[in-house]
């Protein structure tokens, strides 16, 4: 189910000079903000939770997920180079699964690691805030990568749609509209983080059992559907 050659090509595409600069911009900004907040306010658990929840989890993680998830396959479909990949004796699910693993790894590195560093800067992991949000970033990286990888296979405007989802649904509606929170990857991951935190600084509108089921279901279904879509691309090319 995992092909090293596909993985190497995908890593090379995702971590090219320009895309790596884009991927690194938000984590760098998070750390700069954390340093500034710590210098101005000192170590404060509530402030740390606000920064990590409001910027890291609500904005940085989904945007990085968009870049990594759609970038893992979208450009190859857009420029037609996916035809060369599909001509190889590889099962289509193997291609999708390999690209998903790469997208997850890249998203985790550029989101979870900076989140942990920022949390340690802000309050030294007081009340497990840094670790809780890091776990949330890790969990959400998996679901976001699957969702945006699927989006990259079904639309030529995957980045635009992905950013609309990340910035409008997750960051805006997911924070303001109670009903929308139930259908938010951010809230699902916060349910996991809530279990990790020592204090009720990290909260979610979704219970842990429901969040776990939804995270697994979205990841599995998105990956399966992306594989089916890639099969249809193959059939179209052969016809």
Coordinates of N, CA and C in Angstrom, one line a residue:
X1 N 0.8 -1.2 0.0 CA 0.0 0.0 0.0 C 0.8 1.3 0.0
X2 N 2.2 1.1 0.1 CA 3.0 2.3 0.2 C 4.2 2.1 -0.8
X3 N 4.4 3.1 -1.7 CA 5.4 3.0 -2.7 C 6.5 4.1 -2.5
X4 N 7.7 3.7 -2.2 CA 8.8 4.7 -1.9 C 9.0 5.6 -3.0
X5 N 8.9 5.2 -4.3 CA 9.2 6.1 -5.4 C 8.1 7.2 -5.5
X6 N 6.9 6.8 -5.3 CA 5.8 7.8 -5.3 C 6.0 8.8 -4.2
X7 N 6.4 8.2 -3.0 CA 6.6 9.1 -1.8 C 7.7 10.0 -2.1
X8 N 8.8 9.6 -2.7 CA 9.9 10.5 -2.9 C 9.5 11.6 -3.9
X9 N 8.8 11.3 -4.9 CA 8.4 12.3 -5.9 C 7.4 13.3 -5.2
X10 N 6.6 12.8 -4.4 CA 5.6 13.7 -3.7 C 6.3 14.6 -2.7
X11 N 7.2 14.0 -2.0 CA 8.0 14.9 -1.0 C 8.7 16.0 -1.8
X12 N 9.3 15.6 -2.9 CA 10.1 16.6 -3.7 C 9.2 17.7 -4.2
X13 N 7.9 17.3 -4.6 CA 7.0 18.3 -5.1 C 6.5 19.2 -4.0
X14 N 6.2 18.6 -2.8 CA 5.7 19.4 -1.7 C 6.8 20.3 -1.1
X15 N 8.0 19.9 -1.1 CA 9.0 20.6 -0.4 C 10.0 21.3 -1.3
X16 N 9.5 21.6 -2.5 CA 10.3 22.5 -3.4 C 10.5 23.9 -2.8
X17 N 11.4 24.6 -3.3 CA 11.7 25.9 -2.6 C 10.6 26.8 -2.4
X18 N 9.7 27.0 -3.4 CA 8.6 28.0 -3.2 C 7.6 27.5 -2.3
X19 N 7.2 26.2 -2.4 CA 6.2 25.7 -1.5 C 6.7 25.5 -0.1
X20 N 7.9 25.2 0.1 CA 8.5 25.1 1.4 C 8.5 26.5 2.1
X21 N 8.7 27.5 1.4 CA 8.7 28.9 2.0 C 7.3 29.2 2.4
X22 N 6.3 28.8 1.6 CA 4.9 29.1 2.0 C 4.5 28.2 3.2
X23 N 4.9 27.0 3.2 CA 4.6 26.1 4.3 C 5.2 26.6 5.6
X24 N 6.4 27.2 5.5 CA 7.1 27.6 6.7 C 6.7 29.0 7.2
X25 N 6.0 29.8 6.4 CA 5.6 31.1 6.8 C 4.7 31.2 8.0
X26 N 3.6 30.4 8.0 CA 2.7 30.5 9.2 C 3.3 29.9 10.4
X27 N 4.0 28.8 10.4 CA 4.7 28.4 11.7 C 5.7 29.4 12.2
X28 N 6.4 30.1 11.3 CA 7.3 31.1 11.8 C 6.6 32.3 12.4
X29 N 5.5 32.6 11.8 CA 4.6 33.7 12.3 C 4.1 33.3 13.7
X30 N 3.7 32.1 13.9 CA 3.2 31.6 15.2 C 4.2 31.7 16.2
X31 N 5.4 31.3 15.9 CA 6.5 31.4 16.9 C 6.8 32.9 17.3
X32 N 6.9 33.7 16.2 CA 7.1 35.2 16.5 C 6.0 35.8 17.4
X33 N 4.8 35.4 17.1 CA 3.7 35.9 17.9 C 3.8 35.4 19.3
X34 N 4.2 34.2 19.5 CA 4.3 33.6 20.8 C 5.4 34.3 21.6
X35 N 6.5 34.5 21.0 CA 7.6 35.2 21.6 C 7.2 36.6 22.1
X36 N 6.4 37.3 21.2 CA 6.0 38.7 21.5 C 5.0 38.6 22.7
X37 N 4.0 37.7 22.6 CA 3.0 37.6 23.7 C 3.7 37.2 25.0
X38 N 4.6 36.3 25.0 CA 5.3 35.9 26.2 C 6.1 37.1 26.8
X39 N 6.7 37.9 25.9 CA 7.5 39.1 26.4 C 6.6 40.1 27.0
X40 N 5.4 40.3 26.4 CA 4.5 41.3 26.9 C 3.6 41.0 28.1
X41 N 3.2 39.7 28.1 CA 2.2 39.3 29.2 C 2.8 38.3 30.1
X42 N 3.9 37.7 29.8 CA 4.4 36.7 30.7 C 3.7 35.3 30.5
X43 N 4.0 34.3 31.3 CA 3.4 33.0 31.1 C 2.0 33.0 31.7
X44 N 1.0 32.8 30.8 CA -0.4 32.7 31.2 C -1.0 31.6 30.5
X45 N -1.7 30.7 31.2 CA -2.3 29.5 30.6 C -3.4 29.9 29.7
X46 N -4.3 30.8 30.1 CA -5.4 31.2 29.3 C -5.0 31.9 28.0
X47 N -4.0 32.7 28.1 CA -3.4 33.4 26.9 C -2.8 32.3 25.9
X48 N -2.1 31.4 26.5 CA -1.5 30.3 25.7 C -2.6 29.5 24.9
X49 N -3.7 29.2 25.6 CA -4.8 28.5 25.0 C -5.4 29.3 23.9
X50 N -5.6 30.6 24.2 CA -6.2 31.5 23.2 C -5.4 31.6 21.9
X51 N -4.1 31.7 22.0 CA -3.2 31.8 20.9 C -3.1 30.5 20.1
X52 N -3.0 29.4 20.8 CA -2.8 28.1 20.2 C -4.2 27.7 19.5
X53 N -5.3 28.0 20.2 CA -6.6 27.6 19.6 C -7.0 28.6 18.6
X54 N -6.8 29.9 18.7 CA -7.3 30.9 17.8 C -6.5 31.0 16.5
X55 N -5.2 30.8 16.6 CA -4.3 30.9 15.5 C -3.8 29.6 15.0
X56 N -3.1 28.8 15.9 CA -2.5 27.6 15.4 C -3.5 26.6 14.9
X57 N -4.5 26.3 15.7 CA -5.4 25.2 15.3 C -6.5 25.7 14.4
X58 N -7.0 26.9 14.6 CA -8.1 27.4 13.7 C -7.6 27.9 12.4
X59 N -6.4 28.3 12.2 CA -5.9 28.9 11.0 C -4.7 28.2 10.4
X60 N -3.7 28.1 11.2 CA -2.4 27.5 10.6 C -2.6 26.1 10.1
X61 N -3.1 25.2 11.0 CA -3.2 23.8 10.7 C -4.0 23.5 9.4
X62 N -5.3 24.1 9.3 CA -6.0 23.8 8.1 C -5.4 24.4 6.8
X63 N -4.7 25.6 6.9 CA -4.1 26.1 5.7 C -2.9 25.3 5.3
X64 N -2.1 24.8 6.2 CA -1.0 23.9 5.9 C -1.6 22.6 5.3
X65 N -2.7 22.2 5.9 CA -3.4 21.0 5.3 C -3.8 21.2 3.9
X66 N -4.3 22.3 3.6 CA -4.7 22.7 2.2 C -3.5 22.6 1.3
X67 N -2.4 23.2 1.7 CA -1.2 23.3 0.8 C -0.6 21.9 0.6
X68 N -0.5 21.1 1.7 CA 0.0 19.7 1.6 C -0.9 18.8 0.9
X69 N -2.2 18.8 1.3 CA -3.1 17.8 0.8 C -3.4 18.0 -0.7
X70 N -3.7 19.2 -1.1 CA -4.0 19.5 -2.5 C -2.7 19.4 -3.4
X71 N -1.6 19.8 -2.8 CA -0.3 19.8 -3.5 C 0.3 18.4 -3.7
X72 N -0.2 17.4 -3.0 CA 0.3 16.1 -3.1 C -0.1 15.5 -4.4
X73 N -1.3 15.9 -5.0 CA -1.7 15.3 -6.3 C -2.3 16.4 -7.3
X74 N -2.8 17.5 -6.8 CA -3.5 18.4 -7.6 C -2.7 18.9 -8.8
X75 N -1.4 19.4 -8.6 CA -0.6 19.9 -9.7 C -0.4 18.8 -10.8
X76 N -0.2 17.6 -10.4 CA 0.0 16.5 -11.3 C -1.2 16.3 -12.2
X77 N -2.4 16.4 -11.6 CA -3.6 16.3 -12.4 C -3.8 17.5 -13.3
X78 N -3.5 18.7 -12.8 CA -3.7 19.9 -13.6 C -2.8 19.9 -14.8
X79 N -1.5 19.5 -14.7 CA -0.6 19.6 -15.8 C -0.5 18.3 -16.6
X80 N -1.3 17.3 -16.2 CA -1.4 16.1 -17.0 C -0.3 15.1 -16.7
X81 N 0.7 15.4 -15.8 CA 1.8 14.5 -15.6 C 1.3 13.3 -14.8
X82 N 0.1 13.3 -14.2 CA -0.4 12.2 -13.5 C -0.5 11.0 -14.5
X83 N -0.7 11.2 -15.8 CA -0.8 10.1 -16.7 C 0.4 9.2 -16.7
X84 N 1.6 9.8 -16.5 CA 2.8 9.0 -16.4 C 2.9 8.1 -15.2
X85 N 2.3 8.7 -14.1 CA 2.3 7.9 -12.9 C 1.3 6.8 -13.0
X86 N 0.1 7.1 -13.6 CA -0.9 6.1 -13.8 C -0.5 5.0 -14.8
X87 N 0.5 5.3 -15.6 CA 0.9 4.3 -16.6 C 1.8 3.2 -15.9
X88 N 2.3 3.5 -14.7 CA 3.1 2.5 -14.0 C 2.3 1.4 -13.5
X89 N 2.9 0.2 -13.2 CA 2.2 -0.9 -12.7 C 1.9 -0.8 -11.2
X90 N 1.2 0.3 -10.8 CA 0.9 0.5 -9.4 C -0.7 0.5 -9.2
X91 N -1.1 0.0 -8.2 CA -2.5 0.0 -7.8 C -2.9 1.5 -7.5
X92 N -4.0 1.9 -7.9 CA -4.5 3.3 -7.7 C -4.6 3.6 -6.2
X93 N -5.2 2.7 -5.4 CA -5.2 2.9 -3.9 C -3.8 3.1 -3.3
X94 N -2.8 2.4 -3.9 CA -1.4 2.5 -3.4 C -0.9 3.9 -3.6
X95 N -1.2 4.5 -4.8 CA -0.8 5.9 -5.1 C -1.5 6.8 -4.2
X96 N -2.8 6.7 -4.0 CA -3.5 7.6 -3.1 C -3.0 7.5 -1.6
X97 N -2.8 6.2 -1.2 CA -2.4 6.0 0.2 C -1.0 6.6 0.4
X98 N -0.1 6.4 -0.5 CA 1.3 6.9 -0.4 C 1.3 8.4 -0.3
X99 N 0.5 9.0 -1.2 CA 0.4 10.5 -1.2 C -0.2 11.0 0.1
X100 N -1.2 10.3 0.6 CA -1.8 10.7 1.9 C -0.8 10.6 3.0
X101 N 0.0 9.6 3.1 CA 1.0 9.5 4.1 C 2.0 10.6 4.0
X102 N 2.4 11.0 2.8 CA 3.3 12.1 2.7 C 2.7 13.4 3.1
X103 N 1.4 13.6 2.7 CA 0.7 14.8 3.0 C 0.5 14.9 4.5
X104 N 0.2 13.8 5.2 CA 0.0 13.8 6.6 C 1.4 14.2 7.3
X105 N 2.4 13.5 6.9 CA 3.7 13.8 7.5 C 4.2 15.3 7.3
X106 N 4.0 15.8 6.2 CA 4.3 17.2 5.9 C 3.5 18.1 6.8
X107 N 2.2 17.9 6.8 CA 1.3 18.7 7.6 C 1.6 18.6 9.1
X108 N 1.9 17.4 9.6 CA 2.3 17.3 11.0 C 3.6 18.0 11.3
X109 N 4.6 17.9 10.5 CA 5.8 18.6 10.7 C 5.7 20.1 10.8
X110 N 4.9 20.6 9.8 CA 4.8 22.1 9.7 C 3.7 22.7 10.6
X111 N 2.9 21.8 11.3 CA 1.9 22.3 12.2 C 2.0 21.9 13.6
X112 N 2.2 20.6 13.8 CA 2.3 20.1 15.2 C 3.6 20.5 15.9
X113 N 4.7 20.4 15.2 CA 6.0 20.8 15.8 C 6.0 22.3 16.2
X114 N 5.6 23.2 15.3 CA 5.5 24.6 15.7 C 4.5 24.9 16.8
X115 N 3.4 24.1 16.8 CA 2.4 24.3 17.9 C 3.0 23.9 19.3
X116 N 3.8 22.9 19.3 CA 4.4 22.5 20.6 C 5.4 23.5 21.0
X117 N 6.3 24.0 20.1 CA 7.3 25.0 20.4 C 6.6 26.3 20.9
X118 N 5.5 26.7 20.2 CA 4.8 27.9 20.6 C 4.2 27.7 22.0
X119 N 3.7 26.6 22.3 CA 3.1 26.3 23.6 C 4.1 26.4 24.7
X120 N 5.3 25.8 24.4 CA 6.3 25.8 25.4 C 6.8 27.3 25.7
X121 N 6.9 28.1 24.6 CA 7.2 29.5 24.7 C 6.2 30.2 25.6
X122 N 4.9 30.0 25.3 CA 3.9 30.8 25.9 C 3.7 30.5 27.4
X123 N 3.7 29.2 27.8 CA 3.5 28.9 29.2 C 4.2 27.7 29.7
X124 N 5.2 27.3 28.9 CA 6.0 26.1 29.4 C 5.2 24.8 29.6
X125 N 4.1 24.7 28.8 CA 3.2 23.5 28.9 C 2.5 23.5 30.2
X126 N 2.2 24.6 30.8 CA 1.4 24.6 32.0 C 0.0 24.0 31.8
X127 N -0.4 23.2 32.7 CA -1.7 22.5 32.6 C -1.8 21.7 31.3
X128 N -0.7 21.3 30.7 CA -0.7 20.4 29.5 C -1.3 21.1 28.3
X129 N -1.3 22.4 28.3 CA -1.9 23.2 27.2 C -1.1 22.9 25.9
X130 N 0.2 23.0 26.0 CA 1.0 22.9 24.7 C 0.8 21.5 24.2
X131 N 0.9 20.4 25.0 CA 0.8 19.1 24.6 C -0.6 18.8 24.0
X132 N -1.6 19.4 24.7 CA -3.0 19.2 24.3 C -3.2 19.7 22.9
X133 N -2.8 20.9 22.6 CA -3.0 21.5 21.3 C -2.1 20.8 20.2
X134 N -0.9 20.3 20.7 CA -0.1 19.5 19.7 C -0.8 18.3 19.3
X135 N -1.4 17.6 20.3 CA -2.2 16.4 19.9 C -3.3 16.7 19.0
X136 N -4.0 17.8 19.2 CA -5.1 18.3 18.3 C -4.5 18.5 16.9
X137 N -3.4 19.2 16.8 CA -2.8 19.4 15.5 C -2.4 18.1 14.8
X138 N -1.9 17.2 15.6 CA -1.6 15.9 15.0 C -2.8 15.2 14.4
X139 N -3.8 15.1 15.3 CA -5.1 14.4 14.9 C -5.7 15.1 13.7
X140 N -5.8 16.4 13.7 CA -6.5 17.2 12.6 C -5.7 17.1 11.4
X141 N -4.4 17.0 11.5 CA -3.5 16.8 10.3 C -3.9 15.6 9.4
X142 N -4.3 14.6 10.1 CA -4.7 13.4 9.3 C -6.0 13.6 8.6
X143 N -7.0 14.1 9.3 CA -8.3 14.4 8.6 C -8.2 15.4 7.5
X144 N -7.5 16.5 7.8 CA -7.3 17.6 6.8 C -6.6 17.1 5.6
X145 N -5.6 16.3 5.8 CA -4.8 15.8 4.6 C -5.7 14.9 3.7
X146 N -6.5 14.1 4.3 CA -7.4 13.2 3.6 C -8.4 14.0 2.8
X147 N -9.0 15.0 3.5 CA -10.1 15.8 2.9 C -9.5 16.6 1.7
X148 N -8.4 17.2 1.9 CA -7.8 18.1 0.9 C -7.1 17.3 -0.3
X149 N -6.7 16.1 0.1 CA -6.2 15.2 -1.0 C -7.3 14.8 -1.9
X150 N -8.5 14.5 -1.3 CA -9.7 14.2 -2.1 C -10.1 15.4 -2.9
X151 N -10.0 16.6 -2.3 CA -10.4 17.8 -3.1 C -9.5 18.0 -4.3
X152 N -8.2 17.7 -4.1 CA -7.2 17.8 -5.2 C -7.5 16.9 -6.3
X153 N -8.2 15.8 -6.1 CA -8.5 14.8 -7.1 C -9.8 15.1 -7.9
X154 N -10.6 15.9 -7.3 CA -12.0 16.1 -7.9 C -12.1 17.5 -8.4
X155 N -11.2 18.5 -8.1 CA -11.4 19.8 -8.6 C -10.1 20.5 -9.0
X156 N -10.1 21.2 -10.1 CA -9.0 22.0 -10.5 C -8.8 23.2 -9.7
X157 N -9.8 23.6 -8.9 CA -9.7 24.7 -8.1 C -9.6 24.3 -6.6
X158 N -8.9 23.2 -6.3 CA -8.9 22.6 -5.0 C -8.3 23.6 -4.0
X159 N -7.3 24.4 -4.3 CA -6.7 25.3 -3.4 C -7.7 26.3 -2.9
X160 N -8.4 26.9 -3.9 CA -9.4 27.9 -3.6 C -10.5 27.4 -2.7
X161 N -11.1 26.2 -3.1 CA -12.1 25.6 -2.3 C -11.6 25.2 -0.9
X162 N -10.4 24.8 -0.8 CA -9.8 24.4 0.4 C -9.6 25.6 1.3
X163 N -9.1 26.7 0.8 CA -8.9 27.9 1.6 C -10.3 28.5 2.1
X164 N -11.3 28.4 1.2 CA -12.6 28.8 1.6 C -13.1 28.0 2.8
X165 N -12.9 26.7 2.7 CA -13.3 25.8 3.8 C -12.5 26.1 5.1
X166 N -11.2 26.3 4.9 CA -10.3 26.5 6.1 C -10.6 27.8 6.8
X167 N -10.7 28.9 5.9 CA -10.8 30.2 6.5 C -12.3 30.7 6.8
X168 N -13.2 30.2 6.0 CA -14.6 30.6 6.2 C -15.3 29.6 7.1
X169 N -15.3 28.3 6.8 CA -16.0 27.4 7.6 C -15.4 27.1 8.9
X170 N -14.1 26.7 8.9 CA -13.4 26.3 10.1 C -13.1 27.6 11.0
X171 N -12.5 28.6 10.5 CA -12.1 29.7 11.3 C -13.3 30.7 11.6
X172 N -14.2 30.8 10.7 CA -15.3 31.8 11.0 C -16.6 31.1 11.5
X173 N -17.2 30.3 10.7 CA -18.5 29.6 11.1 C -18.2 28.6 12.2
X174 N -17.1 27.9 12.1 CA -16.8 27.0 13.2 C -16.6 27.6 14.5
X175 N -16.3 28.9 14.6 CA -16.0 29.6 15.8 C -17.3 30.3 16.3
X176 N -18.2 30.7 15.4 CA -19.3 31.5 15.7 C -20.7 30.9 15.7
X177 N -20.8 29.9 14.8 CA -22.1 29.3 14.6 C -22.1 27.9 15.3
X178 N -23.0 27.7 16.4 CA -23.0 26.5 17.2 C -23.2 25.2 16.3
X179 N -24.1 25.3 15.4 CA -24.4 24.1 14.6 C -23.3 23.7 13.7
X180 N -22.5 24.7 13.2 CA -21.4 24.4 12.3 C -20.3 23.7 13.0
X181 N -20.2 23.9 14.3 CA -19.1 23.4 15.1 C -19.1 21.9 15.1
X182 N -20.3 21.3 15.0 CA -20.4 19.8 15.1 C -19.7 19.2 13.8
X183 N -19.7 19.9 12.7 CA -19.2 19.4 11.5 C -17.8 20.1 11.2
X184 N -17.0 20.2 12.2 CA -15.7 20.9 12.1 C -14.6 20.0 12.5
X185 N -13.6 19.8 11.7 CA -12.5 19.0 12.1 C -11.8 19.6 13.3
X186 N -11.8 20.9 13.3 CA -11.2 21.6 14.4 C -11.8 21.2 15.8
X187 N -13.1 21.2 15.8 CA -13.8 20.8 17.0 C -13.6 19.3 17.4
X188 N -13.5 18.5 16.4 CA -13.3 17.1 16.6 C -11.9 16.9 17.3
X189 N -10.9 17.6 16.7 CA -9.6 17.5 17.3 C -9.5 18.1 18.7
X190 N -10.3 19.1 18.9 CA -10.3 19.7 20.3 C -10.9 18.8 21.3
X191 N -11.8 17.9 20.9 CA -12.4 16.9 21.8 C -11.3 16.0 22.3
X192 N -10.4 15.6 21.4 CA -9.2 14.8 21.7 C -8.3 15.6 22.7
X193 N -8.0 16.8 22.3 CA -7.2 17.7 23.1 C -7.7 17.9 24.5
X194 N -9.0 18.0 24.6 CA -9.7 18.2 25.9 C -9.4 17.1 26.9
X195 N -9.2 15.9 26.3 CA -8.9 14.7 27.2 C -7.5 14.8 27.7
X196 N -6.6 15.5 27.0 CA -5.2 15.5 27.3 C -5.0 16.6 28.3
X197 N -5.6 17.8 28.2 CA -5.4 18.9 29.1 C -5.8 18.6 30.5
X198 N -5.0 19.2 31.4 CA -5.2 19.0 32.8 C -6.4 19.9 33.4
X199 N -6.7 21.0 32.6 CA -7.7 21.9 33.1 C -8.7 22.2 31.9
X200 N -9.9 22.7 32.2 CA -10.9 23.0 31.2 C -10.6 24.2 30.3
X201 N -9.3 24.4 30.0 CA -8.9 25.5 29.1 C -9.2 25.1 27.7
X202 N -9.1 23.8 27.4 CA -9.3 23.3 26.0 C -10.7 22.7 26.0
X203 N -11.6 23.2 25.3 CA -13.0 22.7 25.2 C -13.4 22.4 23.8
X204 N -14.5 21.6 23.7 CA -15.0 21.3 22.4 C -16.5 21.1 22.5
X205 N -17.3 21.4 21.4 CA -18.7 21.2 21.4 C -19.1 19.8 21.0
X206 N -18.1 19.0 20.8 CA -18.3 17.6 20.3 C -17.7 16.6 21.4
X207 N -18.5 15.6 21.7 CA -18.0 14.6 22.7 C -16.9 13.8 22.0
X208 N -16.0 13.2 22.9 CA -14.9 12.4 22.4 C -15.3 11.2 21.5
X209 N -16.3 10.4 22.0 CA -16.7 9.3 21.1 C -17.2 9.7 19.7
X210 N -18.0 10.7 19.7 CA -18.5 11.2 18.4 C -17.4 11.8 17.6
X211 N -16.5 12.5 18.2 CA -15.3 13.1 17.5 C -14.4 12.0 16.9
X212 N -14.2 11.0 17.7 CA -13.3 9.9 17.2 C -13.9 9.2 16.0
X213 N -15.2 8.9 16.1 CA -15.9 8.2 15.0 C -15.9 9.1 13.7
X214 N -16.1 10.4 13.9 CA -16.2 11.3 12.7 C -14.8 11.5 12.1
X215 N -13.8 11.6 12.9 CA -12.4 11.7 12.4 C -12.0 10.5 11.6
X216 N -12.3 9.3 12.1 CA -11.9 8.1 11.4 C -12.8 8.0 10.1
X217 N -14.1 8.3 10.2 CA -15.0 8.1 9.1 C -14.6 9.1 8.0
X218 N -14.3 10.3 8.3 CA -13.9 11.3 7.3 C -12.6 10.9 6.6
X219 N -11.7 10.5 7.4 CA -10.4 10.1 6.8 C -10.5 8.9 5.9
X220 N -11.2 7.9 6.3 CA -11.3 6.6 5.6 C -12.1 6.9 4.3
X221 N -13.3 7.6 4.4 CA -14.1 7.8 3.3 C -13.5 8.7 2.2
X222 N -12.8 9.8 2.7 CA -12.1 10.7 1.8 C -11.0 9.9 1.0
X223 N -10.3 9.1 1.7 CA -9.2 8.3 1.1 C -9.8 7.4 0.1
X224 N -10.8 6.7 0.5 CA -11.5 5.7 -0.5 C -12.0 6.4 -1.7
X225 N -12.7 7.5 -1.5 CA -13.3 8.2 -2.6 C -12.2 8.8 -3.6
X226 N -11.1 9.2 -3.0 CA -10.0 9.7 -3.8 C -9.5 8.6 -4.7
X227 N -9.4 7.4 -4.1 CA -8.9 6.3 -4.9 C -9.9 5.9 -6.0
X228 N -11.2 6.0 -5.8 CA -12.1 5.8 -6.8 C -12.1 6.8 -7.9
X229 N -11.8 8.1 -7.5 CA -11.7 9.1 -8.5 C -10.5 8.9 -9.4
X230 N -9.4 8.5 -8.8 CA -8.2 8.2 -9.6 C -8.4 7.0 -10.5
X231 N -9.2 6.1 -10.1 CA -9.6 5.0 -11.1 C -10.3 5.5 -12.3
X232 N -11.3 6.5 -12.0 CA -12.0 7.0 -13.1 C -11.1 7.9 -14.1
X233 N -10.1 8.5 -13.5 CA -9.2 9.2 -14.4 C -8.4 8.3 -15.3
X234 N -8.1 7.1 -14.7 CA -7.4 6.1 -15.5 C -8.3 5.6 -16.7
X235 N -9.5 5.3 -16.3 CA -10.4 4.8 -17.4 C -10.6 5.9 -18.5
X236 N -10.7 7.1 -18.1 CA -10.9 8.2 -19.1 C -9.7 8.3 -20.0
X237 N -8.5 8.1 -19.4 CA -7.3 8.2 -20.2 C -7.2 7.0 -21.2
X238 N -7.6 5.8 -20.7 CA -7.5 4.6 -21.6 C -8.5 4.7 -22.7
X239 N -9.7 5.3 -22.4 CA -10.7 5.4 -23.5 C -10.3 6.4 -24.5

